[in-house]
Coordinates of C-alpha atoms and ligand atoms in Angstrom, one line a residue:
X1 CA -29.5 39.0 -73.7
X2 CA -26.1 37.0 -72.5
X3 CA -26.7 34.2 -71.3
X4 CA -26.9 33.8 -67.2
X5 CA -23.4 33.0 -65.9
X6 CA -22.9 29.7 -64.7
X7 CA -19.8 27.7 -62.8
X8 CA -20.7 25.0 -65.4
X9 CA -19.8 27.6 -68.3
X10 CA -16.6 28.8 -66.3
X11 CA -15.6 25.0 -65.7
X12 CA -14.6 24.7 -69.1
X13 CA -12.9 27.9 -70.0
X14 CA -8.8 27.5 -69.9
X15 CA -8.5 27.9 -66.1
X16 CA -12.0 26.4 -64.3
X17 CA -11.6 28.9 -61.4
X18 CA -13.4 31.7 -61.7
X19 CA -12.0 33.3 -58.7
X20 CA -8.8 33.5 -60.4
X21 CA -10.1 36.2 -63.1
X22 CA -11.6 39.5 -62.7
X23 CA -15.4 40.0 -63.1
X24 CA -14.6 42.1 -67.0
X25 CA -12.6 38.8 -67.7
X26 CA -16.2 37.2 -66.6
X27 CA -18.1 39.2 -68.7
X28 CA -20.4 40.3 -65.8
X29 CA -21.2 44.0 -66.0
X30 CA -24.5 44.2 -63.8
X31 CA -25.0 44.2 -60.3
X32 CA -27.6 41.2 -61.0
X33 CA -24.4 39.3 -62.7
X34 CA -22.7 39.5 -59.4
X35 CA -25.8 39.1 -57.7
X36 CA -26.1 35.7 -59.7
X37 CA -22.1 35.0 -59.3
X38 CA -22.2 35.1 -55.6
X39 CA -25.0 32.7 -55.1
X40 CA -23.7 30.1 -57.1
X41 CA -20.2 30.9 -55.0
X42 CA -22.1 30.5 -52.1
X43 CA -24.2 27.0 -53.1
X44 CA -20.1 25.8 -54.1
X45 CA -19.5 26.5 -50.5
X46 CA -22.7 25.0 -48.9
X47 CA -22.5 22.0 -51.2
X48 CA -18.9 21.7 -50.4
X49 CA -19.7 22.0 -46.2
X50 CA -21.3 19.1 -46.0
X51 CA -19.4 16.6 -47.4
X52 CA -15.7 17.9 -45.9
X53 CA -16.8 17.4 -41.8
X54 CA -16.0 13.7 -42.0
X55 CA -12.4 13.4 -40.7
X56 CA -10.2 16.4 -39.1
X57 CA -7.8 16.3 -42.3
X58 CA -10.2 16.9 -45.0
X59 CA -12.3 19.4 -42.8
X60 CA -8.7 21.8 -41.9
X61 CA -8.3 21.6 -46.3
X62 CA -11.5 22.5 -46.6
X63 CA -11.3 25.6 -44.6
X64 CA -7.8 26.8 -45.8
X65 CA -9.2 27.0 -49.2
X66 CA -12.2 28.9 -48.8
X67 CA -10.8 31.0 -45.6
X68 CA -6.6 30.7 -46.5
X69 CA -4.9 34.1 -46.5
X70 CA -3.0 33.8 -49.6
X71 CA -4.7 32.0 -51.6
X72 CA -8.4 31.5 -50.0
X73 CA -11.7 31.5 -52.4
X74 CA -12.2 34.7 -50.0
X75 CA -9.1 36.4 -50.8
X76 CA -9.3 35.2 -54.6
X77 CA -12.2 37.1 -55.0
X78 CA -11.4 40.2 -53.3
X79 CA -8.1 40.1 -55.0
X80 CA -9.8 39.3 -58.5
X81 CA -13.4 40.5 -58.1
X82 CA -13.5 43.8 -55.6
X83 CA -10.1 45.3 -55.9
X84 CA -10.2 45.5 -59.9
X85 CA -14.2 45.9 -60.3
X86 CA -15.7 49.0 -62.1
X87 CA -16.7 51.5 -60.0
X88 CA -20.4 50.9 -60.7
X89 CA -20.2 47.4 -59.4
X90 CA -17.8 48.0 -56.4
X91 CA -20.5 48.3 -54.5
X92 CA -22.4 45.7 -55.0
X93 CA -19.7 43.6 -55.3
X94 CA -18.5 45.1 -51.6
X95 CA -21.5 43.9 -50.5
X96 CA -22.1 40.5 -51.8
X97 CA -18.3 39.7 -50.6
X98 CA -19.2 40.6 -47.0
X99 CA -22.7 39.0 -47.1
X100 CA -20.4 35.8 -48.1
X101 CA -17.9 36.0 -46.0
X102 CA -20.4 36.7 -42.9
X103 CA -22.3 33.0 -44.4
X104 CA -19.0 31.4 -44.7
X105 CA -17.4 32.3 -41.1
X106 CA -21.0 31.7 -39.6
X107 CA -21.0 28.3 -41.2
X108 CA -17.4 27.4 -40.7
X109 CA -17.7 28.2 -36.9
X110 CA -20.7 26.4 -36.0
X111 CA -18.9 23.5 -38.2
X112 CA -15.9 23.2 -36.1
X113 CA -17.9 23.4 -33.0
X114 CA -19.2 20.6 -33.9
X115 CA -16.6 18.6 -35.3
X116 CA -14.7 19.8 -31.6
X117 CA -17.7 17.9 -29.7
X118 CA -17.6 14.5 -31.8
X119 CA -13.9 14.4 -31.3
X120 CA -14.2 14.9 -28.1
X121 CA -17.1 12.3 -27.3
X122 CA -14.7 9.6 -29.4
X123 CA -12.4 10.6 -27.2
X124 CA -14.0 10.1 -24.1
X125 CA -16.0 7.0 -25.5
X126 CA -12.4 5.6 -25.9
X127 CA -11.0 6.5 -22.9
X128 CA -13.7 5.4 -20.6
X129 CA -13.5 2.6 -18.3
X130 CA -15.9 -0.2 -18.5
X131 CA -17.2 -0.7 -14.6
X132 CA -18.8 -3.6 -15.6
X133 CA -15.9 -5.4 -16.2
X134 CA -14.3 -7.8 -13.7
X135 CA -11.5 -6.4 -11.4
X136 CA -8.1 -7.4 -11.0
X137 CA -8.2 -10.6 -8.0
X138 CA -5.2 -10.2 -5.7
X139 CA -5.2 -12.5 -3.3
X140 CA -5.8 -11.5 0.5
X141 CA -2.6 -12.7 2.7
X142 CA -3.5 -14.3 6.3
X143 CA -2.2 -13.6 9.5
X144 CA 0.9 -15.9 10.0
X145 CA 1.0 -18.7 12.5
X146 CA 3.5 -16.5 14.7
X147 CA 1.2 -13.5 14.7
X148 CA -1.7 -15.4 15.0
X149 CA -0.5 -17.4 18.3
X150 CA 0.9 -14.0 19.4
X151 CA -1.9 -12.4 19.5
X152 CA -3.9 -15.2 21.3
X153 CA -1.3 -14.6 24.1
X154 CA -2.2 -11.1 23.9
X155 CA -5.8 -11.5 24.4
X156 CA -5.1 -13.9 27.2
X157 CA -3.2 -12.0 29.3
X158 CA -4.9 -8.9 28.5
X159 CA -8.0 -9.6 30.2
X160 CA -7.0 -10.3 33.3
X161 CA -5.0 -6.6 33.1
X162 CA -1.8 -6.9 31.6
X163 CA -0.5 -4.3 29.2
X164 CA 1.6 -4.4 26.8
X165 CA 5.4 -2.8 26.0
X166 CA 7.7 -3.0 23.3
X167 CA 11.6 -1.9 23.0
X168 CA 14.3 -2.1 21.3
X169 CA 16.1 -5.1 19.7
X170 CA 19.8 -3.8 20.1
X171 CA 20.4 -3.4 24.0
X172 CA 23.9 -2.6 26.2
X173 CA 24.9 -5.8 28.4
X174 CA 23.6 -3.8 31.5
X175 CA 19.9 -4.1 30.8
X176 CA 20.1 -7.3 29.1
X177 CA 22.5 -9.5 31.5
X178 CA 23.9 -7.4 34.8
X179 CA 20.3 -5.9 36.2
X180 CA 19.0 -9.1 35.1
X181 CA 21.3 -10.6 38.3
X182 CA 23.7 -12.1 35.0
X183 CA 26.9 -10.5 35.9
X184 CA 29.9 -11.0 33.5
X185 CA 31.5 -14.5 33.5
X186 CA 27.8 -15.8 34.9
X187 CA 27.6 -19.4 33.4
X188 CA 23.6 -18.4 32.7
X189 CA 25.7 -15.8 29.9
X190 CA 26.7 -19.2 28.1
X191 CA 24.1 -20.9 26.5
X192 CA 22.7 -17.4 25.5
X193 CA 25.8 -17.8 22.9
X194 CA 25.2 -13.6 22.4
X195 CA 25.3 -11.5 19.1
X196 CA 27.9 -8.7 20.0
X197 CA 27.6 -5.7 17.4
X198 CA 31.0 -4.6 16.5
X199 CA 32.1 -1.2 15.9
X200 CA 29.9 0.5 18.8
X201 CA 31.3 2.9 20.6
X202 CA 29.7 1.2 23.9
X203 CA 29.2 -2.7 23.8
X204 CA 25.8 -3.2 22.4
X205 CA 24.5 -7.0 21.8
X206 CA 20.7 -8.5 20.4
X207 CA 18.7 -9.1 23.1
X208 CA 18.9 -12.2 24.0
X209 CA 15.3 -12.2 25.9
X210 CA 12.8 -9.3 26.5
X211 CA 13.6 -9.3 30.1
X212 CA 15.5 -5.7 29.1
X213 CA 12.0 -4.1 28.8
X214 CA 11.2 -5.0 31.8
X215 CA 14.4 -3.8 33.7
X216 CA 13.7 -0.2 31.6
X217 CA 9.8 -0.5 32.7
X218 CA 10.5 -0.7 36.5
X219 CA 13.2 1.9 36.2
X220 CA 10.4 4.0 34.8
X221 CA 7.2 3.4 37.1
X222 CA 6.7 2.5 40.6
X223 CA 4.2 -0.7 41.7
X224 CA 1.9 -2.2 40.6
X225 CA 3.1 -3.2 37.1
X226 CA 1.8 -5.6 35.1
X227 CA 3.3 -6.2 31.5
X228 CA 3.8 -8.6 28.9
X229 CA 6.5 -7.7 26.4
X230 CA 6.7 -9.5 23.0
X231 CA 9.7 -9.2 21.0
X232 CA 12.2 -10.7 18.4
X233 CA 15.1 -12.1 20.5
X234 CA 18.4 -13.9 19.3
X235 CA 20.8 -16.3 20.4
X236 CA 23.4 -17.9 18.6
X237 CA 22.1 -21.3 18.8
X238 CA 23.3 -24.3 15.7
X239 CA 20.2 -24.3 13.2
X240 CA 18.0 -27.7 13.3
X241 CA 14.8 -28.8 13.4
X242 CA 13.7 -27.2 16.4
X243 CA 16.0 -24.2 17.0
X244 CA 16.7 -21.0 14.9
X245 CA 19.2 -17.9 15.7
X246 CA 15.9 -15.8 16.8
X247 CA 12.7 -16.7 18.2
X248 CA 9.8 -14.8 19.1
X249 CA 9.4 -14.2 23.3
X250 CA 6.5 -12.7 25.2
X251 CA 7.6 -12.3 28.7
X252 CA 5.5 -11.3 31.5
X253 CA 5.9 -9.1 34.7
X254 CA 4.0 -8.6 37.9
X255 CA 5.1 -6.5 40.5
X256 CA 3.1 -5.3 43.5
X257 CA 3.3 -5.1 47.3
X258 CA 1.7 -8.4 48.1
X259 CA 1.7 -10.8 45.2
X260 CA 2.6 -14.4 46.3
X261 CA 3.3 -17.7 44.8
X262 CA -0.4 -18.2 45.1
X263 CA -0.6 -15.8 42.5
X264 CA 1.5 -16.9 39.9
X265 CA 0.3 -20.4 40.3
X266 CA -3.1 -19.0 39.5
X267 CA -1.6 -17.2 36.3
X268 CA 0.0 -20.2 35.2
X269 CA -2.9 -22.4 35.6
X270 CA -5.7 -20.1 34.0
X271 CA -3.1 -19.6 31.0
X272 CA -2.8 -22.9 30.5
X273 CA -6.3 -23.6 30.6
X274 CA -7.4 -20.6 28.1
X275 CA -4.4 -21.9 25.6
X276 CA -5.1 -25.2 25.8
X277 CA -8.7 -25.7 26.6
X278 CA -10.5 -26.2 29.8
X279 CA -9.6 -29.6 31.1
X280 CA -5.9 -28.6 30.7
X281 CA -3.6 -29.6 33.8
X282 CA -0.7 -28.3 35.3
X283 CA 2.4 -28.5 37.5
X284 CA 5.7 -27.2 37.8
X285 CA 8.6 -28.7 38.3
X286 CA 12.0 -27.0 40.2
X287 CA 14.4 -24.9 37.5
X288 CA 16.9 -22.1 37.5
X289 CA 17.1 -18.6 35.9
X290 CA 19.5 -16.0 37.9
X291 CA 16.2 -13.6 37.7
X292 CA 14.1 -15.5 39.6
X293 CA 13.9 -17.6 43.1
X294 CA 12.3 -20.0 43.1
X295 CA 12.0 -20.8 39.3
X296 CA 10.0 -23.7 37.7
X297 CA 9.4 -24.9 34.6
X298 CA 5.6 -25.1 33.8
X299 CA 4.1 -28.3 32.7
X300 CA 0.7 -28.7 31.0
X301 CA -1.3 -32.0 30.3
X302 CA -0.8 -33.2 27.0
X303 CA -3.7 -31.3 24.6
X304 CA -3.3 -34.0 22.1
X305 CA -3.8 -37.2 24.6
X306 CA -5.3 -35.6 27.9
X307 CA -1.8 -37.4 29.5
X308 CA -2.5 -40.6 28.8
X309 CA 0.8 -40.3 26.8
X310 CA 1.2 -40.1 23.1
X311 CA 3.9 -39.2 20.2
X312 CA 3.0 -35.8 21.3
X313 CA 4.4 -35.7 25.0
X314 CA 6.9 -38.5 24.0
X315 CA 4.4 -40.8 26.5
X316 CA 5.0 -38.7 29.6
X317 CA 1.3 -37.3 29.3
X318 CA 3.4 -34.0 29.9
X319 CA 3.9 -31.0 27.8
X320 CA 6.9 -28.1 28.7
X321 CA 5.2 -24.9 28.3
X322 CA 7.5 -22.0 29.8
X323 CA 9.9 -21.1 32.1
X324 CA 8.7 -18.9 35.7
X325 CA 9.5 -18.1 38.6
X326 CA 8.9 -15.2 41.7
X327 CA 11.4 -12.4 40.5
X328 CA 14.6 -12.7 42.6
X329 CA 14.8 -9.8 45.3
X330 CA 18.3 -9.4 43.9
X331 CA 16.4 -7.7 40.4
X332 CA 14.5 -5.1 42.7
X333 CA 18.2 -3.6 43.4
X334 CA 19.2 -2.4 40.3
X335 CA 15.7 -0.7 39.8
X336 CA 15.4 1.0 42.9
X337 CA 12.4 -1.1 44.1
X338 CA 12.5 -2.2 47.9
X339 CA 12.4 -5.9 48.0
X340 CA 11.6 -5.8 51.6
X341 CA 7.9 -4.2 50.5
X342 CA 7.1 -5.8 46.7
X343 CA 7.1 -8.8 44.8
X344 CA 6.3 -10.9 42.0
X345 CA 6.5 -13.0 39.3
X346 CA 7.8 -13.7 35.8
X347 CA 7.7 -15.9 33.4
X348 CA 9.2 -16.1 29.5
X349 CA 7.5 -18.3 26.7
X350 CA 8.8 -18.8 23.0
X351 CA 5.6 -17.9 21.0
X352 CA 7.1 -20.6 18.0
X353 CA 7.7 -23.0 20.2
X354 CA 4.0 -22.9 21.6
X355 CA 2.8 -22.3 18.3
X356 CA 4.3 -25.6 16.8
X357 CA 3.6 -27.6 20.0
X358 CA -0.3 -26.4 19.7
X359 CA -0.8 -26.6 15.7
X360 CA 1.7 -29.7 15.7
X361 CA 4.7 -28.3 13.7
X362 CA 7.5 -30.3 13.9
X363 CA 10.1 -28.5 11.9
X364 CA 11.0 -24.3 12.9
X365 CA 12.4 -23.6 9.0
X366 CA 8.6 -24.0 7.8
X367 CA 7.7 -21.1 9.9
X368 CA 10.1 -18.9 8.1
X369 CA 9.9 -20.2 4.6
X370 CA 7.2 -18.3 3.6
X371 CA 6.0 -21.2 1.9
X372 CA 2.2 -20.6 0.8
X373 CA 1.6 -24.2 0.6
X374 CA 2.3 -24.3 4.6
X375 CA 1.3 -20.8 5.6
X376 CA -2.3 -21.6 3.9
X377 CA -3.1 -24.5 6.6
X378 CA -3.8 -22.0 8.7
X379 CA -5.8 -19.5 7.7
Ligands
LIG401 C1 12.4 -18.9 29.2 C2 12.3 -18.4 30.6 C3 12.0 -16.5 31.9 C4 11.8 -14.4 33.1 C5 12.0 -15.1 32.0 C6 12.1 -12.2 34.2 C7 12.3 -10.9 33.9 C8 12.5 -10.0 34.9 C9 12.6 -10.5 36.2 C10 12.5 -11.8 36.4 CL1 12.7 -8.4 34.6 N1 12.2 -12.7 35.4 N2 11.9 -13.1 33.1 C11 11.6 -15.2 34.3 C12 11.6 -16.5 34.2 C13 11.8 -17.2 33.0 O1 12.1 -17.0 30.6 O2 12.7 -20.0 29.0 N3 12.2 -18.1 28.2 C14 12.2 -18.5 26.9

């Protein structure tokens, strides 16, 4: 009896690849031999499985060696083992081969479906985003002073019903000087120093109040109206300490058949009092603005000393708050309204100025600075 073939026996003949010689080259003449030579093929492979699923480059080797067209252990063997085999074998040998390959394909798939799901769990292990970690802090802006006193003259005029409009900052000299009772070569047109824009076809200008609005609002809607319009306006004034080339406005308009000067006093006095607390006093004192007849200028009590006089109000116990008056009959003519029938009142205030007088700002640059260290004092 031959002794039982064995790898170890093939490992040290001249090439230690059996796959590489045919099964007469082997010596194997039975179909036990191959019976025999296939196992051990097939405990090669098994050994081999296990150790090669480690890393994605070894395991791809791995399986073009045993699987690789060319030059595969598979197509070794059916090169070198079934194609040349004696006829009495062929058939054994057929089978073994498929029973082999159907182990090794069954092996190799399940293999790579694992080695798929690891990678992919690294992947996502890798990729995945730590909730527990502390987020990025970006600080939370505030409102700024402007906004912030803007919209405390909202509120206050709001409840006792007036609404609000906006319009544009560009306007034609009609709406913001001639319907206004400002006809050309009015002195009233000089200290608004004006911002023409050059190059329009028709002469357009910044507004130099919000008083345009309210022109394009009666034009619009008959009585009652009752608006405040906030707005950007410009004027070409020298920078300093307290003036800039555009301050923030809020003007107000109330127009109905039988408002009096009753009525604006009232406004003026309960503003005052909700802006600058309860005890706040007021009185006005004779002015001029083309738009209005009469006009005033409205004083309150000084919120810092109660009018005892102080640095605040410069020791008159007085503080300027806005300019008002009833709307001059001549304004009703360019909007169509009868000024036999209506009237009303109007008034304009610079939301920076009142904001600096009430949170004592002394300087109108900080407000536009953007400087944290003074926008922060006021949270
Ligand atoms: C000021 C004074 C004022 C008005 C604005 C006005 C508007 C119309 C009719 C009549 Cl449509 N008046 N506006 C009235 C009085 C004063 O502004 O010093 N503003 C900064």
């Amino acid at each position: 009896m031959r002794p039982a073939p064995t790898l170890e026996r093939f490992l040290t003949m001249t090439t230690n690849d059996p796959t590489t010689q045919t099964l007469t080259q082997l010596d194997l003449s039975t179909p036990a031999d191959v019976s025999q030579l296939f196992a051990e093929v097939r405990q090669r492979f098994d050994e081999q499985s296990v150790v090669h699923t480690s890393d994605p480059e070894s395991w791809r080797t791995f399986v073009v060696k045993w699987t690789g067209r060319k030059s595969g252990i598979l197509s070794q063997i059916t090169d070198n083992w079934l194609k040349p085999a004696a006829p009495e074998l062929k058939r054994a040998v057929g089978q073994e081969l498929n029973q082999l390959k159907t182990h090794i394909e069954t092996v190799l798939a399940e293999r790579q479906k694992v080695i798929e799901r690891s990678a992919e769990e690294a992947a996502v292990a890798r990729e995945r985003i730590d909730l527990s970690l502390p987020g990025i802090e970006r600080a939370i802006g505030t409102r700024h002073l402007i906004r912030q006193t803007y919209e405390e003259l909202l509120r206050i005029f709001a409840a006792i019903g007036f609404s609000v409009v906006e319009g544009p900052e560009i306007e034609t000299p009609y709406y913001n000087f001639e319907a206004l009772n400002i006809p050309e070569h009015h002195p009233a047109r000089d200290n608004m120093d004006t911002f023409y824009i050059e190059g329009a076809r028709r002469p357009h200008l910044l507004r130099t109040h919000t008083s345009p609005m309210q022109i394009r609002t009666m034009e619009k809607q008959l009585p009652p109206v009752r608006i405040i319009v906030p707005g950007k306006v410009y004027r070409r004034d020298n920078p300093d300490a307290t003036h800039g080339y555009m301050f923030h406005q809020i003007e107000g308009l109330a127009v109905d058949t039988d408002i009096t000067f009753c009525d604006f006093k009232g406004t003026v006095e309960y503003f005052a009092r909700e802006f600058l607390g309860p005890k706040t006093k007021t009185r006005l004192r004779p002015s001029y603005f083309p738009f209005t007849e009469p006009s005033a200028e409205v004083d309150a009590s000084c919120h810092v000393c109660g009018g005892s006089g102080c640095r605040v109000c410069k020791q008159s116990g007085w503080i300027e708050l806005f300019g008002a008056g009833m709307v001059n009959p001549a304004v009703y003519g360019f909007v169509k309204y009868d000024p036999e029938k209506l009237s009303g009142f109007a008034f304009g205030m610079g939301v920076d100025r009142l904001a600096m007088m009430k949170y004592g700002v002394t300087e109108v640059p900080l407000l536009f600075q953007n400087d944290v260290r003074f926008l922060k004092q006021f949270p």
